[in-house]
PDB file of C-alpha atoms in Angstrom:
ATOM      1  CA  MET S  17     111.860  71.527 115.969  1.00 47.00           C
ATOM      2  CA  ASN S  18     115.270  71.788 114.168  1.00 49.00           C
ATOM      3  CA  LYS S  19     114.379  69.562 111.312  1.00 50.00           C
ATOM      4  CA  ARG S  20     110.879  70.952 111.104  1.00 53.00           C
ATOM      5  CA  TYR S  21     112.023  74.559 110.780  1.00 53.00           C
ATOM      6  CA  LEU S  22     114.971  73.780 108.609  1.00 50.00           C
ATOM      7  CA  SER S  23     112.771  71.895 106.194  1.00 50.00           C
ATOM      8  CA  ILE S  24     109.961  74.572 106.233  1.00 53.00           C
ATOM      9  CA  ILE S  25     112.365  77.605 105.966  1.00 53.00           C
ATOM     10  CA  LEU S  26     114.681  76.190 103.463  1.00 48.00           C
ATOM     11  CA  SER S  27     111.596  75.060 101.346  1.00 52.00           C
ATOM     12  CA  CYS S  28     110.638  78.589 101.666  1.00 50.00           C
ATOM     13  CA  LEU S  29     113.831  79.689 100.269  1.00 49.00           C
ATOM     14  CA  PHE S  30     113.025  77.215  97.498  1.00 45.00           C
ATOM     15  CA  PHE S  31     109.451  78.422  97.308  1.00 42.00           C
ATOM     16  CA  SER S  32     106.917  79.528 100.043  1.00 35.00           C
ATOM     17  CA  SER S  33     104.861  82.148 101.760  1.00 32.00           C
ATOM     18  CA  LEU S  34     102.223  84.305 100.495  1.00 32.00           C
ATOM     19  CA  PRO S  35     100.062  87.439 100.057  1.00 34.00           C
ATOM     20  CA  SER S  36      96.647  88.548 100.091  1.00 35.00           C
ATOM     21  CA  ILE S  37      93.485  88.721  97.906  1.00 32.00           C
ATOM     22  CA  ALA S  38      89.791  88.924  97.930  1.00 34.00           C
ATOM     23  CA  PHE S  39      86.939  89.591  95.769  1.00 33.00           C
ATOM     24  CA  ALA S  40      83.837  90.653  97.566  1.00 35.00           C
ATOM     25  CA  SER S  41      80.306  91.471  96.840  1.00 36.00           C
ATOM     26  CA  ASP S  42      77.531  93.286  98.576  1.00 37.00           C
ATOM     27  CA  HIS S  43      74.178  94.888  97.883  1.00 38.00           C
ATOM     28  CA  GLU S  44      74.567  97.333 100.692  1.00 41.00           C
ATOM     29  CA  THR S  45      73.742 100.864  99.905  1.00 41.00           C
ATOM     30  CA  HIS S  46      76.602 102.585 101.752  1.00 45.00           C
ATOM     31  CA  GLU S  47      78.198 105.316  99.751  1.00 45.00           C
ATOM     32  CA  SER S  48      81.954 106.349  99.998  1.00 44.00           C
ATOM     33  CA  SER S  49      81.961 109.252 102.598  1.00 45.00           C
ATOM     34  CA  SER S  50      83.385 112.615 101.675  1.00 46.00           C
ATOM     35  CA  VAL S  51      85.173 112.714 104.993  1.00 61.00           C
ATOM     36  CA  SER S  52      87.716 110.392 106.528  1.00 74.00           C
ATOM     37  CA  ASP S  53      86.607 107.009 108.044  1.00 91.00           C
ATOM     38  CA  THR S  54      88.801 104.968 110.292  1.00 95.00           C
ATOM     39  CA  ALA S  55      88.508 101.601 112.003  1.00 96.00           C
ATOM     40  CA  VAL S  56      90.699  99.320 114.230  1.00 97.00           C
ATOM     41  CA  GLN S  57      90.495  95.516 114.537  1.00 96.00           C
ATOM     42  CA  ILE S  58      92.428  93.311 116.915  1.00 96.00           C
ATOM     43  CA  GLU S  59      92.593  89.378 116.806  1.00 94.00           C
ATOM     44  CA  ALA S  60      93.674  86.651 119.115  1.00 95.00           C
ATOM     45  CA  SER S  61      93.716  82.985 118.730  1.00 94.00           C
ATOM     46  CA  ILE S  62      95.198  79.792 119.925  1.00 95.00           C
ATOM     47  CA  GLY S  63      96.095  76.929 117.518  1.00 92.00           C
ATOM     48  CA  HIS S  64      97.310  73.394 117.239  1.00 93.00           C
ATOM     49  CA  PHE S  65      99.560  72.351 114.478  1.00 88.00           C
ATOM     50  CA  GLU S  66     100.676  68.906 112.973  1.00 90.00           C
ATOM     51  CA  VAL S  67     103.578  68.436 110.680  1.00 86.00           C
ATOM     52  CA  GLU S  68     103.812  65.151 108.590  1.00 86.00           C
ATOM     53  CA  ASP S  69     106.971  64.079 106.795  1.00 83.00           C
ATOM     54  CA  ASN S  70     107.143  61.408 104.316  1.00 73.00           C
ATOM     55  CA  ASP S  71     110.188  59.936 106.219  1.00 73.00           C
ATOM     56  CA  GLY S  72     107.883  59.424 109.142  1.00 69.00           C
ATOM     57  CA  ASP S  73     109.578  62.198 111.290  1.00 73.00           C
ATOM     58  CA  ASP S  74     106.084  63.835 112.445  1.00 78.00           C
ATOM     59  CA  SER S  75     105.723  66.398 115.045  1.00 83.00           C
ATOM     60  CA  ASP S  76     103.063  68.658 116.513  1.00 88.00           C
ATOM     61  CA  GLY S  77     102.657  71.641 118.814  1.00 91.00           C
ATOM     62  CA  GLN S  78     100.679  74.676 120.044  1.00 93.00           C
ATOM     63  CA  SER S  79     100.628  78.392 119.191  1.00 91.00           C
ATOM     64  CA  ILE S  80      99.404  81.614 120.518  1.00 93.00           C
ATOM     65  CA  ASN S  81      98.631  84.391 118.019  1.00 92.00           C
ATOM     66  CA  ALA S  82      97.801  88.064 118.107  1.00 93.00           C
ATOM     67  CA  ALA S  83      97.199  90.497 115.243  1.00 92.00           C
ATOM     68  CA  GLY S  84      95.905  94.091 114.600  1.00 93.00           C
ATOM     69  CA  SER S  85      94.853  96.221 111.824  1.00 95.00           C
ATOM     70  CA  PHE S  86      94.154 100.006 111.334  1.00 97.00           C
ATOM     71  CA  ALA S  87      92.095 101.039 108.325  1.00 96.00           C
ATOM     72  CA  PHE S  88      91.821 104.637 106.906  1.00 96.00           C
ATOM     73  CA  ASN S  89      89.361 105.704 104.130  1.00 95.00           C
ATOM     74  CA  LEU S  90      89.211 108.941 102.394  1.00 92.00           C
ATOM     75  CA  LEU S  91      86.831 109.007  99.457  1.00 87.00           C
ATOM     76  CA  ARG S  92      87.739 105.822  97.698  1.00 90.00           C
ATOM     77  CA  ALA S  93      91.448 105.950  98.710  1.00 95.00           C
ATOM     78  CA  HIS S  94      92.163 103.228 101.231  1.00 96.00           C
ATOM     79  CA  ILE S  95      95.128 102.495 103.692  1.00 96.00           C
ATOM     80  CA  GLN S  96      95.369  99.428 105.863  1.00 96.00           C
ATOM     81  CA  LEU S  97      98.288  98.842 108.375  1.00 96.00           C
ATOM     82  CA  ASP S  98      98.797  95.410 109.965  1.00 93.00           C
ATOM     83  CA  SER S  99     100.905  93.733 112.603  1.00 92.00           C
ATOM     84  CA  MET S 100     101.153  90.202 113.815  1.00 90.00           C
ATOM     85  CA  LEU S 101     102.842  88.425 116.701  1.00 91.00           C
ATOM     86  CA  ARG S 102     102.984  84.649 117.141  1.00 90.00           C
ATOM     87  CA  TYR S 103     104.510  82.259 119.662  1.00 91.00           C
ATOM     88  CA  GLU S 104     104.983  78.673 119.016  1.00 88.00           C
ATOM     89  CA  ASP S 105     105.909  75.719 121.073  1.00 88.00           C
ATOM     90  CA  SER S 106     106.703  72.237 119.695  1.00 80.00           C
ATOM     91  CA  ASP S 107     110.154  70.463 120.400  1.00 77.00           C
ATOM     92  CA  GLY S 108     111.450  74.015 121.086  1.00 79.00           C
ATOM     93  CA  SER S 109     109.983  77.500 120.840  1.00 86.00           C
ATOM     94  CA  ALA S 110     109.724  80.040 118.001  1.00 87.00           C
ATOM     95  CA  THR S 111     108.532  83.614 117.719  1.00 89.00           C
ATOM     96  CA  ASN S 112     107.307  85.164 114.514  1.00 88.00           C
ATOM     97  CA  TRP S 113     106.378  88.837 113.971  1.00 88.00           C
ATOM     98  CA  SER S 114     105.256  90.869 110.982  1.00 89.00           C
ATOM     99  CA  ILE S 115     104.201  94.266 109.963  1.00 91.00           C
ATOM    100  CA  GLY S 116     102.557  95.143 106.644  1.00 90.00           C
ATOM    101  CA  GLY S 117     100.342  97.509 104.647  1.00 93.00           C
ATOM    102  CA  HIS S 118      97.709  97.765 101.864  1.00 94.00           C
ATOM    103  CA  PHE S 119      97.566 100.911  99.791  1.00 96.00           C
ATOM    104  CA  GLY S 120      94.778 101.257  97.130  1.00 96.00           C
ATOM    105  CA  LEU S 121      91.263 102.027  96.127  1.00 97.00           C
ATOM    106  CA  ARG S 122      88.071 100.596  97.821  1.00 95.00           C
ATOM    107  CA  ASP S 123      84.365 100.786  97.038  1.00 94.00           C
ATOM    108  CA  GLU S 124      82.284  98.705  99.415  1.00 92.00           C
ATOM    109  CA  THR S 125      79.594  98.111  96.791  1.00 94.00           C
ATOM    110  CA  ARG S 126      81.999  97.093  94.085  1.00 95.00           C
ATOM    111  CA  GLY S 127      85.381  95.928  95.133  1.00 96.00           C
ATOM    112  CA  HIS S 128      89.017  96.673  96.140  1.00 95.00           C
ATOM    113  CA  ILE S 129      92.377  96.973  94.410  1.00 96.00           C
ATOM    114  CA  ALA S 130      95.710  97.742  96.155  1.00 96.00           C
ATOM    115  CA  LEU S 131      99.455  97.105  96.397  1.00 95.00           C
ATOM    116  CA  ASN S 132     100.643  95.244  99.484  1.00 91.00           C
ATOM    117  CA  THR S 133     103.874  94.810 101.230  1.00 91.00           C
ATOM    118  CA  SER S 134     105.141  93.168 104.475  1.00 89.00           C
ATOM    119  CA  PHE S 135     108.282  92.283 106.503  1.00 90.00           C
ATOM    120  CA  ASN S 136     108.310  89.199 108.693  1.00 88.00           C
ATOM    121  CA  LYS S 137     110.975  87.959 110.977  1.00 89.00           C
ATOM    122  CA  LEU S 138     111.042  84.338 112.514  1.00 87.00           C
ATOM    123  CA  ARG S 139     113.340  83.352 115.336  1.00 89.00           C
ATOM    124  CA  ALA S 140     113.574  79.763 116.756  1.00 85.00           C
ATOM    125  CA  SER S 141     115.222  78.484 119.859  1.00 80.00           C
ATOM    126  CA  ASP S 142     117.616  76.286 117.824  1.00 75.00           C
ATOM    127  CA  ASN S 143     119.243  79.345 116.223  1.00 80.00           C
ATOM    128  CA  ILE S 144     117.349  79.326 113.044  1.00 83.00           C
ATOM    129  CA  ASN S 145     116.420  82.731 111.719  1.00 89.00           C
ATOM    130  CA  ALA S 146     114.455  83.859 108.734  1.00 88.00           C
ATOM    131  CA  LYS S 147     113.394  87.193 107.201  1.00 89.00           C
ATOM    132  CA  TYR S 148     110.679  87.534 104.527  1.00 87.00           C
ATOM    133  CA  TYR S 149     110.248  90.654 102.347  1.00 89.00           C
ATOM    134  CA  ARG S 150     107.028  90.745 100.191  1.00 89.00           C
ATOM    135  CA  LEU S 151     105.756  92.933  97.554  1.00 91.00           C
ATOM    136  CA  GLY S 152     102.426  92.159  95.818  1.00 91.00           C
ATOM    137  CA  ALA S 153      99.142  93.315  94.403  1.00 93.00           C
ATOM    138  CA  GLU S 154      95.493  92.268  95.436  1.00 94.00           C
ATOM    139  CA  ALA S 155      92.125  92.554  94.126  1.00 95.00           C
ATOM    140  CA  GLU S 156      88.585  92.040  95.445  1.00 95.00           C
ATOM    141  CA  TYR S 157      85.261  92.016  93.462  1.00 97.00           C
ATOM    142  CA  PHE S 158      81.836  92.014  95.264  1.00 97.00           C
ATOM    143  CA  ILE S 159      78.831  90.141  93.831  1.00 96.00           C
ATOM    144  CA  ASP S 160      75.887  90.334  96.223  1.00 95.00           C
ATOM    145  CA  ARG S 161      76.839  87.855  98.962  1.00 97.00           C
ATOM    146  CA  LEU S 162      79.728  86.337  97.099  1.00 97.00           C
ATOM    147  CA  THR S 163      83.297  87.456  97.165  1.00 97.00           C
ATOM    148  CA  ILE S 164      86.032  86.432  94.652  1.00 97.00           C
ATOM    149  CA  GLY S 165      89.629  87.584  94.829  1.00 95.00           C
ATOM    150  CA  GLY S 166      93.155  87.001  93.748  1.00 93.00           C
ATOM    151  CA  ALA S 167      96.694  88.164  94.484  1.00 92.00           C
ATOM    152  CA  ILE S 168     100.188  87.758  92.948  1.00 92.00           C
ATOM    153  CA  GLY S 169     103.551  88.909  94.079  1.00 90.00           C
ATOM    154  CA  THR S 170     107.226  88.148  94.836  1.00 89.00           C
ATOM    155  CA  LEU S 171     108.910  87.308  97.976  1.00 86.00           C
ATOM    156  CA  HIS S 172     112.582  87.443  99.082  1.00 88.00           C
ATOM    157  CA  VAL S 173     113.720  85.272 101.810  1.00 87.00           C
ATOM    158  CA  ILE S 174     116.945  85.250 103.932  1.00 90.00           C
ATOM    159  CA  ALA S 175     117.351  82.142 106.297  1.00 85.00           C
ATOM    160  CA  SER S 176     120.128  81.134 108.498  1.00 86.00           C
ATOM    161  CA  ASP S 177     121.151  78.550 111.128  1.00 80.00           C
ATOM    162  CA  GLU S 178     124.422  77.836 113.018  1.00 78.00           C
ATOM    163  CA  ASP S 179     126.302  76.734 109.726  1.00 78.00           C
ATOM    164  CA  GLU S 180     124.991  78.836 106.860  1.00 82.00           C
ATOM    165  CA  THR S 181     122.931  81.681 105.417  1.00 85.00           C
ATOM    166  CA  ASP S 182     120.889  81.284 102.338  1.00 84.00           C
ATOM    167  CA  SER S 183     118.457  83.496 100.315  1.00 84.00           C
ATOM    168  CA  GLY S 184     116.128  83.220  97.440  1.00 84.00           C
ATOM    169  CA  GLU S 185     113.350  84.840  95.391  1.00 86.00           C
ATOM    170  CA  LEU S 186     109.985  83.416  95.201  1.00 86.00           C
ATOM    171  CA  ASN S 187     106.782  84.121  93.140  1.00 88.00           C
ATOM    172  CA  TYR S 188     103.166  83.303  94.363  1.00 89.00           C
ATOM    173  CA  PHE S 189      99.601  83.568  93.353  1.00 91.00           C
ATOM    174  CA  LYS S 190      96.480  83.013  95.468  1.00 91.00           C
ATOM    175  CA  ALA S 191      92.798  82.795  94.802  1.00 94.00           C
ATOM    176  CA  LEU S 192      89.950  83.135  97.364  1.00 93.00           C
ATOM    177  CA  VAL S 193      86.206  82.607  97.642  1.00 96.00           C
ATOM    178  CA  ARG S 194      84.162  83.920 100.402  1.00 97.00           C
ATOM    179  CA  TYR S 195      80.272  83.703 100.942  1.00 98.00           C
ATOM    180  CA  TYR S 196      78.114  85.569 103.589  1.00 98.00           C
ATOM    181  CA  ILE S 197      75.377  83.198 104.717  1.00 98.00           C
ATOM    182  CA  ARG S 198      74.157  86.173 106.641  1.00 97.00           C
ATOM    183  CA  ASP S 199      75.664  89.579 107.151  1.00 97.00           C
ATOM    184  CA  ASN S 200      77.215  88.281 110.400  1.00 97.00           C
ATOM    185  CA  LEU S 201      78.030  84.669 109.125  1.00 98.00           C
ATOM    186  CA  LYS S 202      80.717  84.009 106.487  1.00 98.00           C
ATOM    187  CA  ILE S 203      82.455  81.037 105.207  1.00 98.00           C
ATOM    188  CA  GLU S 204      85.656  81.275 103.029  1.00 95.00           C
ATOM    189  CA  GLY S 205      88.425  79.184 101.452  1.00 93.00           C
ATOM    190  CA  SER S 206      91.614  79.833  99.386  1.00 90.00           C
ATOM    191  CA  PHE S 207      94.141  78.080  97.265  1.00 91.00           C
ATOM    192  CA  GLY S 208      97.632  79.370  96.471  1.00 89.00           C
ATOM    193  CA  ARG S 209     101.070  78.303  95.055  1.00 89.00           C
ATOM    194  CA  VAL S 210     104.578  79.578  95.623  1.00 87.00           C
ATOM    195  CA  LYS S 211     107.305  78.712  93.251  1.00 83.00           C
ATOM    196  CA  THR S 212     110.925  79.533  92.366  1.00 74.00           C
ATOM    197  CA  GLU S 213     111.793  80.092  88.649  1.00 66.00           C
ATOM    198  CA  GLY S 214     113.718  77.239  87.156  1.00 63.00           C
ATOM    199  CA  GLU S 215     113.142  74.837  90.159  1.00 65.00           C
ATOM    200  CA  SER S 216     110.890  71.785  90.148  1.00 68.00           C
ATOM    201  CA  GLY S 217     109.727  72.041  93.690  1.00 75.00           C
ATOM    202  CA  GLU S 218     106.529  73.913  94.827  1.00 82.00           C
ATOM    203  CA  VAL S 219     104.423  74.825  97.872  1.00 86.00           C
ATOM    204  CA  ASP S 220     100.682  74.769  97.741  1.00 89.00           C
ATOM    205  CA  TYR S 221      98.792  76.326 100.596  1.00 88.00           C
ATOM    206  CA  THR S 222      95.046  76.551 101.363  1.00 89.00           C
ATOM    207  CA  HIS S 223      92.667  77.526 104.155  1.00 89.00           C
ATOM    208  CA  LEU S 224      89.017  77.214 105.317  1.00 93.00           C
ATOM    209  CA  LEU S 225      87.411  79.709 107.634  1.00 94.00           C
ATOM    210  CA  ALA S 226      84.068  80.207 109.260  1.00 97.00           C
ATOM    211  CA  GLU S 227      83.318  83.402 111.248  1.00 97.00           C
ATOM    212  CA  TYR S 228      80.254  84.387 113.301  1.00 98.00           C
ATOM    213  CA  GLY S 229      79.283  87.915 114.673  1.00 96.00           C
ATOM    214  CA  PHE S 230      76.814  89.143 117.128  1.00 93.00           C
ATOM    215  CA  ASN S 231      74.353  91.761 116.130  1.00 88.00           C
ATOM    216  CA  ASP S 232      75.435  95.326 117.294  1.00 84.00           C
ATOM    217  CA  ARG S 233      78.348  93.849 119.159  1.00 90.00           C
ATOM    218  CA  PRO S 234      81.990  94.599 118.420  1.00 95.00           C
ATOM    219  CA  ILE S 235      83.149  90.959 118.758  1.00 96.00           C
ATOM    220  CA  THR S 236      83.227  88.101 116.361  1.00 97.00           C
ATOM    221  CA  LEU S 237      84.305  84.466 116.722  1.00 98.00           C
ATOM    222  CA  PHE S 238      86.105  82.299 114.108  1.00 97.00           C
ATOM    223  CA  THR S 239      87.684  78.931 113.486  1.00 96.00           C
ATOM    224  CA  ARG S 240      90.343  78.164 110.758  1.00 93.00           C
ATOM    225  CA  TRP S 241      92.124  75.441 109.156  1.00 92.00           C
ATOM    226  CA  ASN S 242      95.460  76.147 107.295  1.00 89.00           C
ATOM    227  CA  GLY S 243      97.085  73.671 105.063  1.00 88.00           C
ATOM    228  CA  LEU S 244     100.636  73.829 103.666  1.00 87.00           C
ATOM    229  CA  PHE S 245     101.941  71.208 101.361  1.00 89.00           C
ATOM    230  CA  ILE S 246     105.619  71.228 100.383  1.00 86.00           C
ATOM    231  CA  ASP S 247     107.144  69.169  97.506  1.00 84.00           C
ATOM    232  CA  ASP S 248     110.782  69.809  96.848  1.00 74.00           C
ATOM    233  CA  GLY S 249     110.752  67.930  93.519  1.00 70.00           C
ATOM    234  CA  ASP S 250     113.348  65.355  94.760  1.00 71.00           C
ATOM    235  CA  GLY S 251     110.849  63.039  96.607  1.00 71.00           C
ATOM    236  CA  ASP S 252     110.805  64.878  99.975  1.00 78.00           C
ATOM    237  CA  GLU S 253     107.253  66.132 101.060  1.00 85.00           C
ATOM    238  CA  ILE S 254     106.178  67.867 104.122  1.00 87.00           C
ATOM    239  CA  ASP S 255     102.505  68.489 105.024  1.00 90.00           C
ATOM    240  CA  THR S 256     101.327  70.963 107.671  1.00 87.00           C
ATOM    241  CA  HIS S 257      97.969  71.304 109.222  1.00 90.00           C
ATOM    242  CA  GLN S 258      97.058  74.304 111.514  1.00 89.00           C
ATOM    243  CA  PHE S 259      93.822  74.504 113.437  1.00 93.00           C
ATOM    244  CA  LEU S 260      92.911  77.927 115.011  1.00 93.00           C
ATOM    245  CA  VAL S 261      90.014  79.275 117.107  1.00 96.00           C
ATOM    246  CA  GLY S 262      89.870  82.842 118.246  1.00 96.00           C
ATOM    247  CA  PHE S 263      88.106  86.256 118.304  1.00 96.00           C
ATOM    248  CA  LYS S 264      88.182  89.642 116.648  1.00 96.00           C
ATOM    249  CA  MET S 265      87.386  92.988 118.276  1.00 97.00           C
ATOM    250  CA  ASN S 266      86.373  95.983 116.183  1.00 97.00           C
ATOM    251  CA  PHE S 267      86.529  99.720 117.043  1.00 96.00           C
ATOM    252  CA  GLY S 268      85.911 103.105 115.390  1.00 94.00           C
ATOM    253  CA  GLY S 269      83.639 102.878 112.399  1.00 92.00           C
ATOM    254  CA  ALA S 270      83.713  99.058 112.486  1.00 94.00           C
ATOM    255  CA  GLN S 271      82.480  98.662 116.145  1.00 92.00           C
ATOM    256  CA  HIS S 272      78.743  98.135 115.302  1.00 90.00           C
ATOM    257  CA  SER S 273      78.917  96.914 111.717  1.00 93.00           C
ATOM    258  CA  THR S 274      78.433  93.438 110.497  1.00 96.00           C
ATOM    259  CA  ILE S 275      81.137  91.121 109.299  1.00 97.00           C
ATOM    260  CA  LYS S 276      80.189  91.722 105.730  1.00 97.00           C
ATOM    261  CA  THR S 277      80.308  95.463 105.999  1.00 95.00           C
ATOM    262  CA  ASN S 278      83.662  95.519 107.758  1.00 96.00           C
ATOM    263  CA  ASP S 279      85.255  93.129 105.276  1.00 96.00           C
ATOM    264  CA  ARG S 280      84.114  95.318 102.381  1.00 96.00           C
ATOM    265  CA  ARG S 281      84.487  98.765 103.929  1.00 95.00           C
ATOM    266  CA  TYR S 282      87.585  98.399 105.911  1.00 95.00           C
ATOM    267  CA  PHE S 283      89.694  95.167 106.098  1.00 94.00           C
ATOM    268  CA  ALA S 284      91.470  92.940 103.563  1.00 90.00           C
ATOM    269  CA  ASP S 285      93.437  89.953 104.446  1.00 85.00           C
ATOM    270  CA  LYS S 286      96.354  90.825 106.600  1.00 81.00           C
ATOM    271  CA  CYS S 287      98.822  88.665 104.626  1.00 69.00           C
ATOM    272  CA  LEU S 288     101.425  88.462 107.448  1.00 66.00           C
ATOM    273  CA  PHE S 289     102.727  84.841 106.846  1.00 53.00           C
ATOM    274  CA  GLU S 290     101.560  82.867 109.843  1.00 53.00           C
ATOM    275  CA  ASN S 291     104.841  80.929 109.300  1.00 47.00           C
ATOM    276  CA  VAL S 292     103.758  77.207 109.823  1.00 39.00           C
ATOM    277  CA  ALA S 293     100.900  77.373 107.440  1.00 35.00           C
ATOM    278  CA  ALA S 294     102.497  80.154 105.220  1.00 43.00           C
ATOM    279  CA  ILE S 295      99.026  81.622 104.909  1.00 47.00           C
ATOM    280  CA  CYS S 296      98.150  85.303 105.056  1.00 53.00           C
TER     281      CYS S 296
END
């Protein structure tokens, strides 16, 4: 656990972590309401992760994850507030929690543009602590059943263990593609990179997701793979693979809507740094 978190967190100081994006598309005929519109989404999942070190010091473990979002629309103005809690068990334990928000404009027939921000805190059982502060911008564009998107931003990281405290400034970008096979069945993938100015190392992160919803039901099921690939520029490399299965429950305006409608009317990517995979 110690080596794993020191490597990942200090690499995060050197690069790491991420934001949100999304471009979406839809031929739905919903018009922006002249009154307020709200929705709530809660999410729970269990996961298994594997960490591969080019020195042969590999490890694996399990995680339990919970997250929630509140969305508020008024005309085309959009606010989304997010929170996340994660418990992880490997050679030791770690807890990771985040809060964040998105503030922008949304039109479910065209797209979404917003500023986003978040705060994340990690505490591991071997006295490793880290804080992440993020500020970025995201955009979504909707083209029929296709969604394309992107995000950029900056991340400030403060990490400490028993011996020292370090901090760093990081920059990131992310691109995403999402496709709705049916209104209640979607697949998506992303690629992003985190880098520190003037340094040779970098972090690439990616994910693949499939989500299925039931007609007129507030629940959806999903499975997700997150990948994090760290190269410090000096020959040290760490690859992390995380596999998740879980569900989402929708309330308010999102309760009886399809996945496609909820994505485009209410919810952007949470972008709350799932830590091991550094994926929002």
